[in-house]
XYZ file of C-alpha atoms in Angstrom:
108
model
C -78.454 -86.289 42.641
C -78.421 -82.919 44.515
C -81.053 -79.541 43.108
C -77.991 -78.060 41.889
C -76.773 -81.034 39.817
C -79.997 -81.618 38.596
C -80.917 -78.587 37.410
C -76.886 -78.208 35.742
C -77.518 -81.644 34.033
C -79.101 -80.733 30.474
C -75.917 -78.601 30.443
C -73.480 -80.907 29.952
C -71.805 -81.093 26.630
C -73.811 -77.874 25.369
C -71.879 -76.280 23.008
C -71.581 -72.058 24.251
C -70.339 -68.864 23.381
C -66.803 -67.628 24.456
C -66.808 -63.756 23.610
C -62.909 -62.044 23.543
C -62.824 -58.297 22.495
C -59.392 -57.060 22.350
C -56.983 -53.951 21.622
C -53.787 -53.696 20.676
C -51.433 -51.190 18.619
C -51.480 -51.875 15.094
C -47.705 -51.653 12.958
C -49.251 -49.952 10.544
C -47.468 -45.905 9.122
C -49.103 -44.006 11.962
C -48.696 -40.591 12.300
C -46.166 -38.121 13.489
C -47.405 -37.980 16.595
C -49.324 -41.213 17.314
C -46.074 -42.751 17.143
C -44.549 -40.263 18.874
C -47.286 -41.098 21.735
C -47.224 -45.223 21.079
C -43.043 -44.063 22.219
C -44.279 -42.219 25.078
C -46.370 -44.170 26.154
C -44.267 -47.935 25.658
C -41.662 -46.780 27.499
C -44.295 -45.887 29.999
C -44.992 -48.937 30.946
C -41.747 -50.364 30.954
C -40.300 -47.770 33.708
C -43.405 -49.970 35.424
C -42.625 -53.467 34.328
C -45.193 -54.310 31.504
C -43.016 -53.390 28.518
C -44.954 -53.684 25.616
C -43.393 -56.811 23.536
C -45.081 -56.550 19.589
C -46.652 -55.212 17.484
C -49.124 -55.952 13.890
C -50.949 -55.623 11.972
C -54.929 -55.899 11.655
C -54.879 -58.526 8.784
C -52.260 -60.734 11.338
C -54.601 -60.246 13.881
C -57.675 -61.659 12.306
C -54.557 -64.256 10.494
C -53.312 -64.827 15.135
C -57.414 -64.982 16.172
C -58.080 -67.110 13.198
C -55.471 -69.783 14.225
C -56.976 -70.077 17.687
C -60.516 -70.688 16.492
C -62.396 -67.884 17.069
C -64.758 -67.189 14.295
C -67.258 -64.080 13.171
C -63.763 -60.999 14.125
C -65.035 -57.699 13.891
C -61.492 -55.416 13.936
C -62.612 -51.971 14.386
C -59.522 -48.888 14.278
C -60.850 -45.325 15.868
C -62.981 -43.877 13.115
C -64.652 -46.934 13.978
C -64.198 -47.538 17.477
C -65.072 -44.261 18.278
C -68.386 -43.823 16.246
C -69.337 -47.626 17.944
C -68.262 -46.728 21.449
C -68.239 -42.947 21.772
C -71.108 -41.361 19.456
C -73.012 -38.518 21.230
C -70.066 -37.839 24.390
C -70.255 -33.897 24.773
C -65.891 -33.887 25.341
C -65.698 -34.750 21.878
C -63.294 -38.044 22.972
C -62.384 -39.067 20.018
C -59.715 -42.816 20.532
C -55.801 -42.226 19.255
C -54.916 -43.341 15.330
C -52.807 -46.201 16.584
C -55.503 -47.604 18.281
C -56.948 -50.978 17.548
C -60.121 -53.329 18.662
C -61.100 -57.019 17.347
C -64.116 -58.920 19.827
C -64.453 -62.597 18.401
C -66.338 -65.400 19.332
C -64.963 -68.574 20.313
C -67.066 -72.240 19.859
C -66.258 -74.443 23.026
């Protein structure tokens, strides 16, 4: 057995956690400005052959992830994600109201 295979052998049959981080547009009530921005972004994406095919609620996304075998699902709206990832920025950057993010883990 070569050295690389010998070192990897203890890993065979072990479970590992696979993280997933995804963003989506929510299908919930948006402000007029956020709704207009979403329409504009969707139109621009469609023009470059990247159509937005679906929208979903936060509850739907959690259900989809759970059905796909993901656990420890964390959902972030724009305020939570901004506080978590943009805190301390001097430019005042914030995420738009339509922004949604999920972090989940599957064990394989």
